[in-house]
Amino acid sequence: MFKRLWAVILKETREFVRDPLYVSLVVIGPILMLVMFGYGMDMDVEELHMVAVDHDNSEYSRELLEKFQHDNTFLLQETIYSTAQAEEMLKAAEARFALVIPPDFGSKISRGEQAELEALAEATYTTQAQTALGYAEAIAQQYLDQIWRRRGGEGSGGESSGESWLRGLPFSIGLQHNVWFNPDLESKNYLIPGLYAIVLTYFPAVIASFMFVRERETGTDLNYLASTAQPWEIVFGKAIPYGLVVSLVQFVLAAIALGIFQVRFQGSLLLLFLAGTFYIFCTIGLGLFISVLCRTQISALIITVVAVLLPSFMYSGLYGPVAPDEPLALAISHLVPAYYFVTICRGIFLKGLGLTYYAFEVAALFVLTLFIYGVAISAFSKRRKK
Amino acid sequence: MFGRIFTLLGKEFAQLLQDKALLGIILYGFTIAIYTAASVFIFEPREASVIILDHSRSEPSRELVHKLQEPHFEIRDFVSSEADIERYLMEERAALALVIPPDFQERLPRGDAQVELVLDGTMSVTATMAAQFISSIVHDYGVQLRRRHGIDAAGPSLTVHPRPLFNPDLKHEWFGGLIEFLFMMTIFGMLLTAAALVREKEHGTLEQLAVSPASSFEILVAKLMMAVIVCLIFSTLSLFGIIQTLFGFPINQQVFLFYGATALFLFTMSGLGVAIAAVTENISQATLALILLLTPMLFLSGVVMPVENLPGFMYWGSYIFPLRYYLEISFATLVRGAGFFVVAPQLLLMTVLGLFFFAFSVYYFHRTV
């Protein structure tokens, strides 16, 4: 029986190698996607276009705006004098953020009273808006610290961070930050290991999804339908040579992540490749299953994009850990194979965890893979019986 | 001419109805997929889960911990050692840990008390936000203690009133639902026509069409219309039936402008799909070209973050993606209620692209068939 499997593998390998178009997509696709998305997907909120509405136009308000100008989060584009105009600018997306300084701002600060500010954020991109509002608040507090420091005559400290200027004042509490795993808080460090996992989900699946359809389109699938090879032999015979080629692409992908993007890497490369190879076979199975169901390559492409690519992006925890208190989110992400592999990759890259830490993810992937191949094989044998 | 287009259109629909897998995925994409994308928050949680390591176990330390509250924090657990912190952060059961040293209470009156915040940097957004909130909580607590002990440290204070416009409650559901909607429009807009054309090519029925009295212009128009009509029907279903009805997104501004832009976008995307199907020699080439164009377009047109976030060369490169214009138009009209003049440049550029793709495909189609 392995003789027949071997024969199928040989045939598939030969066909695969003979098709330069597919080989190049298998190799170039993932690399291109990792490089493009690695550069393009930047979740750091930086240089957010901002306008200031300075009704006060005092020494104090200008000083506050200077703080915004020096902060990398905002890009102060212009100072205007009408709140309505600022709202129009946000409406037209000419700016994403506006700071409104009321006319009495400076006088209240100088008299030692409570001053107010209004922060307007264009909230289409909800997460970005929320981050921007948080940063604005932090900058305002820094400015206040500066005022206090000046009042206390302790200007010697220079640009000291946080509340250190208060030190010595009874009941002031210092706060020390200690960032683990990703000390510079760069989004690339958690996005790229995730993208690495997504790339290994999408391309293997999308190309595998053409395998049966392509034969169906050219009519060569009749050979298989009539052959003595068992359905499982045909499915594995297609998956194995292709999976091994994609496994080699992993090395290039890892080299890009570490070389070009300089992502932190704490774990073992061997472990990453072993887990990756197994995972590639899982996603190929997914593609093969879609391939059995479809009539044309384009509908296979549509189904793979809608049912594999989009869920992998949305529910794998690529942008952040899946909220543990949302039952729907948890349920969906546990059905998405990418969820487990994103978790594993991020753990290996950033935390240097061994596979034992991920016993659950590995076991779940294993079960999913078995299930996927099970349905793929049974769908294929059903089609053959027709 | 219209009679022929109409007949061809009927044929297109009959063919679409035969492809059960495709029909199923269209229905799924415009209903269930949009519902789940709107319900599930895909970004880092806003509420940071925190664990406390309180060596001090004093009244002020408890009081400080008590101030870490929802909506910004959720206290997961009280732990007893540094090793516990490591375990919780490693296993992502908490995003940050607050460590209060044993001498916290004694040092407080002297003014050199310190607390330590351990953050999981892999959740950079949560970590940054949480650090900001904790810093102001700790600061406020100091002020409160001074006031309680009658120490005069009066001075200016500053309140920032946040006012998110166009989505005042920062409902992620709206954003999640809309971006999934845009994904579906892009995928089906581009691929339905291409799929129909490729199917003809491979069944050899394209030659039949070519020798029929219908001109290549009419054949293409019928195929484009099929995709536009299908997507318009389903987009109405998902916008009004799901995003508005189930998630309370108000669709009452600039609806006509939005629909006009939607039809134009679908025309452009189908044109692009057909242009690709026309220039490539066989189905495999067409499919590969579609993948290499569709994948970056989906994610680098401002869907997750605004296009301004793209690095320079990609920002300029994204001008070739019709989705970029459509996304800007959709957000401007539906969310922000901006009028025609705000979106005019995008409309114009999209029209140019659309006409170009269409002319190109008619020309190529005419030549090859």
CSV table of N, CA, C and O in Angstrom, one decimal, chain A residues 21 25 36 42-43 87 90-91 93 96 112-121 123-127 130 134-135 148 151 163 167-172 174 176 178 180-182 190 202 210 302 305 313-315 319 326 350-351 353, chain B residues 36-37 39 42-44 46 89-90 92 108 111 113-122 124 128 132 135 142 146 153-157 159 161 163 165 167 175 180 187 191 285 287-288 295 299 302 304-305 308-309 314 331 336-337:
chain,number,residue,atom,x,y,z
A,21,LEU,N,5.1,28.1,-12.6
A,21,LEU,CA,4.2,29.2,-12.1
A,21,LEU,C,3.9,28.9,-10.6
A,21,LEU,O,4.0,29.7,-9.8
A,25,LEU,N,5.0,30.7,-7.1
A,25,LEU,CA,4.0,31.3,-6.1
A,25,LEU,C,4.3,30.7,-4.7
A,25,LEU,O,4.2,31.4,-3.7
A,36,MET,N,5.9,42.6,2.7
A,36,MET,CA,5.0,43.7,2.5
A,36,MET,C,4.2,44.0,3.8
A,36,MET,O,4.1,45.1,4.2
A,42,ASP,N,1.6,48.4,10.7
A,42,ASP,CA,2.3,49.1,11.9
A,42,ASP,C,1.2,49.5,12.8
A,42,ASP,O,0.4,50.4,12.4
A,43,MET,N,1.1,48.9,13.9
A,43,MET,CA,0.0,49.3,14.8
A,43,MET,C,0.4,50.4,15.8
A,43,MET,O,-0.4,50.9,16.6
A,87,GLU,N,-13.7,70.5,13.7
A,87,GLU,CA,-14.6,69.4,13.5
A,87,GLU,C,-14.8,69.1,12.0
A,87,GLU,O,-14.8,68.0,11.6
A,90,LEU,N,-11.8,67.2,10.9
A,90,LEU,CA,-11.8,65.8,11.3
A,90,LEU,C,-12.8,65.0,10.4
A,90,LEU,O,-12.6,63.9,10.0
A,91,LYS,N,-13.9,65.7,10.0
A,91,LYS,CA,-14.9,65.1,9.2
A,91,LYS,C,-14.3,64.7,7.8
A,91,LYS,O,-14.6,63.7,7.2
A,93,ALA,N,-11.3,64.1,7.3
A,93,ALA,CA,-10.1,63.3,7.6
A,93,ALA,C,-8.8,64.0,7.2
A,93,ALA,O,-7.8,63.4,6.9
A,96,ARG,N,-6.8,63.7,12.3
A,96,ARG,CA,-7.4,62.7,13.0
A,96,ARG,C,-7.6,63.1,14.5
A,96,ARG,O,-8.3,62.4,15.2
A,112,GLY,N,-3.2,78.8,39.5
A,112,GLY,CA,-3.2,77.5,40.3
A,112,GLY,C,-4.6,76.9,40.4
A,112,GLY,O,-4.9,76.2,41.4
A,113,GLU,N,-5.4,77.1,39.4
A,113,GLU,CA,-6.7,76.5,39.5
A,113,GLU,C,-6.8,75.3,38.5
A,113,GLU,O,-5.9,75.0,37.9
A,114,GLN,N,-8.0,74.8,38.5
A,114,GLN,CA,-8.2,73.6,37.6
A,114,GLN,C,-8.5,74.1,36.2
A,114,GLN,O,-9.5,74.8,35.9
A,115,ALA,N,-7.6,73.7,35.3
A,115,ALA,CA,-7.8,74.1,33.9
A,115,ALA,C,-8.4,72.9,33.1
A,115,ALA,O,-8.2,71.8,33.5
A,116,GLU,N,-9.0,73.2,32.0
A,116,GLU,CA,-9.6,72.1,31.2
A,116,GLU,C,-9.1,72.1,29.8
A,116,GLU,O,-8.8,73.2,29.2
A,117,LEU,N,-9.2,71.0,29.2
A,117,LEU,CA,-8.8,70.8,27.8
A,117,LEU,C,-9.9,69.9,27.1
A,117,LEU,O,-10.5,69.1,27.8
A,118,GLU,N,-10.0,70.0,25.8
A,118,GLU,CA,-10.9,69.1,25.2
A,118,GLU,C,-10.1,68.4,24.1
A,118,GLU,O,-9.4,69.1,23.3
A,119,ALA,N,-10.2,67.1,24.0
A,119,ALA,CA,-9.5,66.3,23.0
A,119,ALA,C,-10.5,65.7,22.1
A,119,ALA,O,-11.4,64.9,22.5
A,120,LEU,N,-10.5,66.1,20.8
A,120,LEU,CA,-11.4,65.5,19.8
A,120,LEU,C,-10.6,64.4,19.0
A,120,LEU,O,-9.5,64.7,18.5
A,121,ALA,N,-11.2,63.3,18.9
A,121,ALA,CA,-10.5,62.3,18.1
A,121,ALA,C,-11.5,61.8,17.0
A,121,ALA,O,-12.7,61.6,17.3
A,123,ALA,N,-13.1,59.1,15.3
A,123,ALA,CA,-13.2,57.7,16.0
A,123,ALA,C,-13.6,56.6,15.0
A,123,ALA,O,-14.1,55.6,15.4
A,124,THR,N,-13.3,56.8,13.7
A,124,THR,CA,-13.7,55.7,12.8
A,124,THR,C,-12.8,54.5,13.2
A,124,THR,O,-13.3,53.4,13.3
A,125,TYR,N,-11.5,54.8,13.3
A,125,TYR,CA,-10.6,53.7,13.7
A,125,TYR,C,-10.6,53.7,15.3
A,125,TYR,O,-9.8,54.5,15.9
A,126,THR,N,-11.5,52.9,15.9
A,126,THR,CA,-11.7,53.1,17.3
A,126,THR,C,-10.5,52.9,18.2
A,126,THR,O,-10.3,53.7,19.1
A,127,THR,N,-9.7,51.9,17.8
A,127,THR,CA,-8.6,51.6,18.7
A,127,THR,C,-7.6,52.7,18.6
A,127,THR,O,-7.0,53.2,19.6
A,130,GLN,N,-8.8,55.7,20.6
A,130,GLN,CA,-8.6,55.5,22.0
A,130,GLN,C,-7.2,55.7,22.5
A,130,GLN,O,-6.9,56.3,23.5
A,134,GLY,N,-5.6,58.6,25.0
A,134,GLY,CA,-4.8,58.2,26.2
A,134,GLY,C,-3.5,59.0,26.1
A,134,GLY,O,-3.0,59.5,27.2
A,135,TYR,N,-2.9,59.0,25.0
A,135,TYR,CA,-1.6,59.7,24.9
A,135,TYR,C,-1.7,61.2,25.1
A,135,TYR,O,-0.9,61.8,25.8
A,148,TRP,N,4.4,72.3,37.8
A,148,TRP,CA,4.6,72.1,39.2
A,148,TRP,C,6.1,72.2,39.5
A,148,TRP,O,6.5,72.8,40.5
A,151,ARG,N,7.1,75.7,39.7
A,151,ARG,CA,6.6,76.4,40.9
A,151,ARG,C,7.4,76.0,42.1
A,151,ARG,O,7.7,76.8,42.9
A,163,GLU,N,7.0,61.2,38.0
A,163,GLU,CA,6.8,62.1,39.1
A,163,GLU,C,8.0,62.3,40.0
A,163,GLU,O,7.9,62.7,41.1
A,167,ARG,N,9.6,63.9,44.3
A,167,ARG,CA,10.3,63.1,45.4
A,167,ARG,C,10.7,64.0,46.5
A,167,ARG,O,11.2,65.1,46.4
A,168,GLY,N,10.5,63.5,47.7
A,168,GLY,CA,10.7,64.3,48.9
A,168,GLY,C,9.5,65.0,49.4
A,168,GLY,O,9.3,65.2,50.6
A,169,LEU,N,8.6,65.2,48.5
A,169,LEU,CA,7.3,65.8,49.0
A,169,LEU,C,6.6,64.6,49.7
A,169,LEU,O,6.5,63.5,49.1
A,170,PRO,N,6.1,64.8,50.9
A,170,PRO,CA,5.5,63.7,51.6
A,170,PRO,C,4.4,63.0,50.8
A,170,PRO,O,3.7,63.7,50.1
A,171,PHE,N,4.3,61.8,50.9
A,171,PHE,CA,3.2,61.0,50.2
A,171,PHE,C,3.3,61.0,48.7
A,171,PHE,O,2.3,60.6,48.1
A,172,SER,N,4.4,61.4,48.1
A,172,SER,CA,4.4,61.2,46.7
A,172,SER,C,4.9,59.8,46.5
A,172,SER,O,5.7,59.2,47.2
A,174,GLY,N,6.6,57.1,43.8
A,174,GLY,CA,7.3,56.9,42.5
A,174,GLY,C,6.8,55.6,41.9
A,174,GLY,O,6.3,54.7,42.5
A,176,GLN,N,7.9,52.8,39.0
A,176,GLN,CA,9.0,52.3,38.2
A,176,GLN,C,8.4,51.3,37.2
A,176,GLN,O,7.6,50.4,37.5
A,178,ASN,N,8.7,48.4,34.3
A,178,ASN,CA,9.6,47.2,34.0
A,178,ASN,C,8.9,46.4,32.9
A,178,ASN,O,7.9,45.7,33.2
A,180,TRP,N,8.6,43.6,30.2
A,180,TRP,CA,9.1,42.3,29.8
A,180,TRP,C,8.9,42.0,28.4
A,180,TRP,O,7.9,42.4,27.8
A,181,PHE,N,9.6,41.1,27.9
A,181,PHE,CA,9.4,40.4,26.5
A,181,PHE,C,9.6,41.3,25.3
A,181,PHE,O,10.0,40.9,24.3
A,182,ASN,N,9.3,42.6,25.5
A,182,ASN,CA,9.3,43.5,24.3
A,182,ASN,C,9.6,44.9,24.9
A,182,ASN,O,8.8,45.8,24.9
A,190,TYR,N,5.4,41.9,18.2
A,190,TYR,CA,4.3,40.9,18.3
A,190,TYR,C,3.6,40.7,17.0
A,190,TYR,O,3.0,39.6,16.8
A,202,TYR,N,-2.0,30.9,5.0
A,202,TYR,CA,-2.7,31.3,3.8
A,202,TYR,C,-2.1,30.7,2.5
A,202,TYR,O,-2.9,30.0,1.7
A,210,PHE,N,-6.1,24.6,-5.0
A,210,PHE,CA,-6.2,24.4,-6.5
A,210,PHE,C,-6.0,23.0,-7.0
A,210,PHE,O,-6.2,22.7,-8.1
A,302,ILE,N,-11.9,32.1,-3.9
A,302,ILE,CA,-12.8,32.9,-3.1
A,302,ILE,C,-13.1,32.3,-1.7
A,302,ILE,O,-13.0,32.9,-0.7
A,305,VAL,N,-10.1,32.5,0.6
A,305,VAL,CA,-9.9,33.9,1.1
A,305,VAL,C,-10.9,34.2,2.2
A,305,VAL,O,-10.6,34.6,3.3
A,313,PHE,N,-6.8,36.3,9.9
A,313,PHE,CA,-6.4,37.6,10.3
A,313,PHE,C,-7.2,38.1,11.5
A,313,PHE,O,-6.7,38.8,12.4
A,314,MET,N,-8.5,37.8,11.5
A,314,MET,CA,-9.4,38.5,12.5
A,314,MET,C,-9.4,37.8,13.8
A,314,MET,O,-9.5,38.4,14.8
A,315,TYR,N,-9.3,36.4,13.8
A,315,TYR,CA,-9.6,35.7,15.0
A,315,TYR,C,-8.4,34.9,15.6
A,315,TYR,O,-8.6,34.1,16.4
A,319,TYR,N,-3.7,40.7,16.3
A,319,TYR,CA,-3.6,42.1,16.7
A,319,TYR,C,-3.6,42.2,18.2
A,319,TYR,O,-3.4,43.3,18.8
A,326,GLU,N,-14.9,36.8,26.4
A,326,GLU,CA,-15.9,36.8,25.3
A,326,GLU,C,-16.1,35.5,24.7
A,326,GLU,O,-15.3,34.9,24.0
A,350,LEU,N,9.1,35.4,21.2
A,350,LEU,CA,9.3,36.5,22.2
A,350,LEU,C,9.6,36.0,23.6
A,350,LEU,O,10.2,36.7,24.4
A,351,LYS,N,9.0,34.8,23.9
A,351,LYS,CA,9.2,34.4,25.3
A,351,LYS,C,10.1,33.2,25.5
A,351,LYS,O,10.5,32.8,26.6
A,353,LEU,N,9.5,30.1,25.0
A,353,LEU,CA,8.9,29.0,25.6
A,353,LEU,C,9.1,27.7,24.9
A,353,LEU,O,9.1,27.7,23.6
B,36,THR,N,-20.1,38.1,13.0
B,36,THR,CA,-19.0,37.7,14.0
B,36,THR,C,-17.9,38.8,14.0
B,36,THR,O,-17.4,39.1,15.1
B,37,ALA,N,-17.6,39.3,12.8
B,37,ALA,CA,-16.5,40.4,12.8
B,37,ALA,C,-17.0,41.6,13.7
B,37,ALA,O,-16.1,42.2,14.3
B,39,SER,N,-19.1,41.4,16.2
B,39,SER,CA,-19.2,41.0,17.7
B,39,SER,C,-17.9,40.8,18.4
B,39,SER,O,-17.8,41.0,19.6
B,42,ILE,N,-11.2,42.5,17.8
B,42,ILE,CA,-10.0,41.8,17.4
B,42,ILE,C,-8.7,42.4,18.0
B,42,ILE,O,-7.7,41.8,17.9
B,43,PHE,N,-8.8,43.6,18.5
B,43,PHE,CA,-7.6,44.2,19.0
B,43,PHE,C,-7.3,43.9,20.4
B,43,PHE,O,-8.1,43.2,21.1
B,44,GLU,N,-6.2,44.4,20.9
B,44,GLU,CA,-5.9,44.1,22.3
B,44,GLU,C,-7.0,44.6,23.2
B,44,GLU,O,-7.6,45.7,22.9
B,46,ARG,N,-9.1,46.5,25.9
B,46,ARG,CA,-8.9,47.8,26.5
B,46,ARG,C,-8.7,47.6,28.0
B,46,ARG,O,-8.0,48.4,28.6
B,89,LEU,N,2.4,36.1,33.4
B,89,LEU,CA,2.7,36.8,32.2
B,89,LEU,C,3.1,35.9,31.1
B,89,LEU,O,2.7,36.2,29.9
B,90,MET,N,3.8,34.9,31.4
B,90,MET,CA,4.2,33.9,30.3
B,90,MET,C,2.9,33.3,29.7
B,90,MET,O,2.9,33.1,28.5
B,92,GLU,N,0.1,34.5,29.6
B,92,GLU,CA,-0.9,35.5,29.1
B,92,GLU,C,-2.1,35.5,29.9
B,92,GLU,O,-3.2,35.8,29.4
B,108,LEU,N,6.1,56.1,52.8
B,108,LEU,CA,5.1,57.1,52.3
B,108,LEU,C,5.3,58.5,52.9
B,108,LEU,O,5.5,59.4,52.1
B,111,GLY,N,8.1,60.4,51.6
B,111,GLY,CA,8.0,60.8,50.2
B,111,GLY,C,8.9,60.0,49.2
B,111,GLY,O,9.1,60.4,48.1
B,113,ALA,N,8.4,56.6,48.7
B,113,ALA,CA,7.8,55.3,48.4
B,113,ALA,C,7.8,55.0,46.9
B,113,ALA,O,7.7,55.9,46.1
B,114,GLN,N,8.0,53.7,46.6
B,114,GLN,CA,8.1,53.3,45.2
B,114,GLN,C,7.1,52.1,44.9
B,114,GLN,O,7.1,51.3,45.8
B,115,VAL,N,6.5,52.1,43.8
B,115,VAL,CA,5.8,50.8,43.4
B,115,VAL,C,6.4,50.4,42.1
B,115,VAL,O,6.9,51.3,41.3
B,116,GLU,N,6.3,49.2,41.8
B,116,GLU,CA,6.8,48.7,40.5
B,116,GLU,C,5.7,48.1,39.6
B,116,GLU,O,4.8,47.5,40.1
B,117,LEU,N,5.8,48.4,38.3
B,117,LEU,CA,4.8,48.0,37.4
B,117,LEU,C,5.5,47.1,36.4
B,117,LEU,O,6.5,47.5,35.7
B,118,VAL,N,5.1,45.8,36.4
B,118,VAL,CA,5.7,44.9,35.4
B,118,VAL,C,4.7,44.7,34.2
B,118,VAL,O,3.5,44.4,34.5
B,119,LEU,N,5.2,45.0,33.0
B,119,LEU,CA,4.2,45.0,31.9
B,119,LEU,C,4.6,43.9,30.9
B,119,LEU,O,5.8,43.7,30.6
B,120,ASP,N,3.6,43.3,30.3
B,120,ASP,CA,3.9,42.4,29.2
B,120,ASP,C,4.1,43.2,27.9
B,120,ASP,O,3.1,43.7,27.3
B,121,GLY,N,5.3,43.4,27.4
B,121,GLY,CA,5.5,44.2,26.3
B,121,GLY,C,5.0,43.7,25.0
B,121,GLY,O,4.9,44.4,24.0
B,122,THR,N,4.6,42.4,25.0
B,122,THR,CA,4.1,41.9,23.7
B,122,THR,C,2.7,42.4,23.5
B,122,THR,O,2.1,42.3,22.4
B,124,SER,N,1.7,45.7,23.3
B,124,SER,CA,2.2,47.0,23.5
B,124,SER,C,1.1,48.1,23.8
B,124,SER,O,1.3,49.0,24.5
B,128,THR,N,1.0,50.2,27.2
B,128,THR,CA,1.2,51.6,27.2
B,128,THR,C,0.0,52.4,27.9
B,128,THR,O,0.2,53.2,28.7
B,132,GLN,N,-0.1,54.4,31.5
B,132,GLN,CA,-0.6,55.8,31.7
B,132,GLN,C,-1.6,55.9,32.8
B,132,GLN,O,-1.5,56.8,33.6
B,135,SER,N,-0.1,55.4,36.2
B,135,SER,CA,0.7,56.5,36.6
B,135,SER,C,-0.2,57.7,37.2
B,135,SER,O,0.1,58.3,38.2
B,142,GLY,N,-1.4,60.0,45.8
B,142,GLY,CA,-0.5,60.8,46.5
B,142,GLY,C,-1.2,62.2,46.9
B,142,GLY,O,-1.1,62.6,48.1
B,146,ARG,N,-2.0,63.5,50.7
B,146,ARG,CA,-1.5,64.8,51.2
B,146,ARG,C,-2.7,65.6,51.8
B,146,ARG,O,-2.6,66.2,52.8
B,153,ALA,N,-0.4,71.4,49.3
B,153,ALA,CA,0.3,71.3,48.1
B,153,ALA,C,-0.6,71.7,47.0
B,153,ALA,O,-0.7,71.0,45.9
B,154,ALA,N,-1.4,72.7,47.2
B,154,ALA,CA,-2.3,73.2,46.2
B,154,ALA,C,-1.6,73.7,45.0
B,154,ALA,O,-0.5,74.2,45.1
B,155,GLY,N,-2.2,73.6,43.9
B,155,GLY,CA,-1.6,74.1,42.6
B,155,GLY,C,-2.5,73.8,41.5
B,155,GLY,O,-3.6,73.2,41.7
B,156,PRO,N,-2.1,74.1,40.3
B,156,PRO,CA,-2.9,73.9,39.2
B,156,PRO,C,-3.2,72.4,38.9
B,156,PRO,O,-2.4,71.6,39.2
B,157,SER,N,-4.3,72.1,38.4
B,157,SER,CA,-4.6,70.8,37.9
B,157,SER,C,-5.2,70.9,36.5
B,157,SER,O,-5.5,72.0,36.1
B,159,THR,N,-7.7,68.8,33.6
B,159,THR,CA,-8.6,67.8,33.2
B,159,THR,C,-8.7,67.8,31.6
B,159,THR,O,-8.9,68.8,31.0
B,161,HIS,N,-10.9,66.5,28.7
B,161,HIS,CA,-12.2,65.9,28.3
B,161,HIS,C,-12.1,65.2,27.0
B,161,HIS,O,-12.0,65.9,26.0
B,163,ARG,N,-13.3,63.6,23.6
B,163,ARG,CA,-14.6,63.6,22.9
B,163,ARG,C,-14.4,62.9,21.5
B,163,ARG,O,-13.9,63.5,20.6
B,165,LEU,N,-15.3,61.8,18.1
B,165,LEU,CA,-16.4,62.2,17.2
B,165,LEU,C,-16.8,61.1,16.3
B,165,LEU,O,-16.0,60.2,16.0
B,167,ASN,N,-18.3,58.5,16.5
B,167,ASN,CA,-18.5,57.2,17.2
B,167,ASN,C,-18.3,57.4,18.7
B,167,ASN,O,-17.3,57.0,19.2
B,175,PHE,N,-16.9,49.5,13.6
B,175,PHE,CA,-15.7,49.4,12.8
B,175,PHE,C,-15.5,48.0,12.3
B,175,PHE,O,-15.2,47.8,11.2
B,180,GLU,N,-15.2,44.3,7.7
B,180,GLU,CA,-15.5,43.0,7.1
B,180,GLU,C,-16.4,43.2,5.9
B,180,GLU,O,-16.2,42.5,4.9
B,187,ILE,N,-13.6,41.3,-2.3
B,187,ILE,CA,-13.4,40.0,-2.8
B,187,ILE,C,-14.4,39.6,-3.9
B,187,ILE,O,-14.1,39.2,-5.0
B,191,LEU,N,-13.9,39.2,-7.9
B,191,LEU,CA,-13.7,37.8,-8.3
B,191,LEU,C,-15.0,37.2,-9.0
B,191,LEU,O,-14.9,36.3,-9.8
B,285,GLN,N,-2.7,31.2,-14.5
B,285,GLN,CA,-2.0,32.5,-14.4
B,285,GLN,C,-3.0,33.5,-13.9
B,285,GLN,O,-2.6,34.4,-13.0
B,287,THR,N,-5.5,33.2,-11.9
B,287,THR,CA,-5.7,33.0,-10.4
B,287,THR,C,-4.5,33.5,-9.6
B,287,THR,O,-4.7,34.2,-8.6
B,288,LEU,N,-3.3,33.2,-10.1
B,288,LEU,CA,-2.2,33.6,-9.3
B,288,LEU,C,-2.1,35.1,-9.3
B,288,LEU,O,-1.7,35.7,-8.3
B,295,THR,N,-4.5,40.0,-2.2
B,295,THR,CA,-4.0,39.9,-0.8
B,295,THR,C,-3.5,41.2,-0.2
B,295,THR,O,-4.0,41.7,0.8
B,299,PHE,N,-5.4,44.2,2.8
B,299,PHE,CA,-4.9,44.6,4.1
B,299,PHE,C,-4.1,45.9,4.1
B,299,PHE,O,-3.7,46.4,5.2
B,302,GLY,N,-5.8,50.6,4.2
B,302,GLY,CA,-6.3,51.3,5.3
B,302,GLY,C,-7.4,50.6,6.1
B,302,GLY,O,-8.1,51.3,6.8
B,304,VAL,N,-7.1,48.2,8.6
B,304,VAL,CA,-6.9,48.1,10.0
B,304,VAL,C,-6.4,49.4,10.6
B,304,VAL,O,-6.8,49.8,11.7
B,305,MET,N,-5.5,50.0,9.9
B,305,MET,CA,-5.0,51.3,10.3
B,305,MET,C,-5.1,52.2,9.1
B,305,MET,O,-5.1,51.8,8.0
B,308,GLU,N,-2.3,56.5,6.2
B,308,GLU,CA,-1.2,57.4,6.6
B,308,GLU,C,-0.1,56.6,7.4
B,308,GLU,O,1.0,57.0,7.5
B,309,ASN,N,-0.5,55.5,8.0
B,309,ASN,CA,0.4,54.7,8.8
B,309,ASN,C,1.4,53.9,7.9
B,309,ASN,O,2.3,53.3,8.4
B,314,MET,N,4.8,52.5,0.2
B,314,MET,CA,3.5,51.7,0.2
B,314,MET,C,2.4,52.6,0.2
B,314,MET,O,1.3,52.4,-0.4
B,331,PHE,N,-16.1,55.4,4.8
B,331,PHE,CA,-15.9,55.9,6.2
B,331,PHE,C,-16.4,57.4,6.2
B,331,PHE,O,-17.0,57.8,7.2
B,336,ARG,N,-18.7,59.5,9.0
B,336,ARG,CA,-18.5,60.9,9.4
B,336,ARG,C,-19.6,61.8,8.8
B,336,ARG,O,-19.6,63.0,9.1
B,337,GLY,N,-20.4,61.3,7.8
B,337,GLY,CA,-21.4,62.1,7.2
B,337,GLY,C,-20.8,63.2,6.3
B,337,GLY,O,-21.5,64.3,6.2
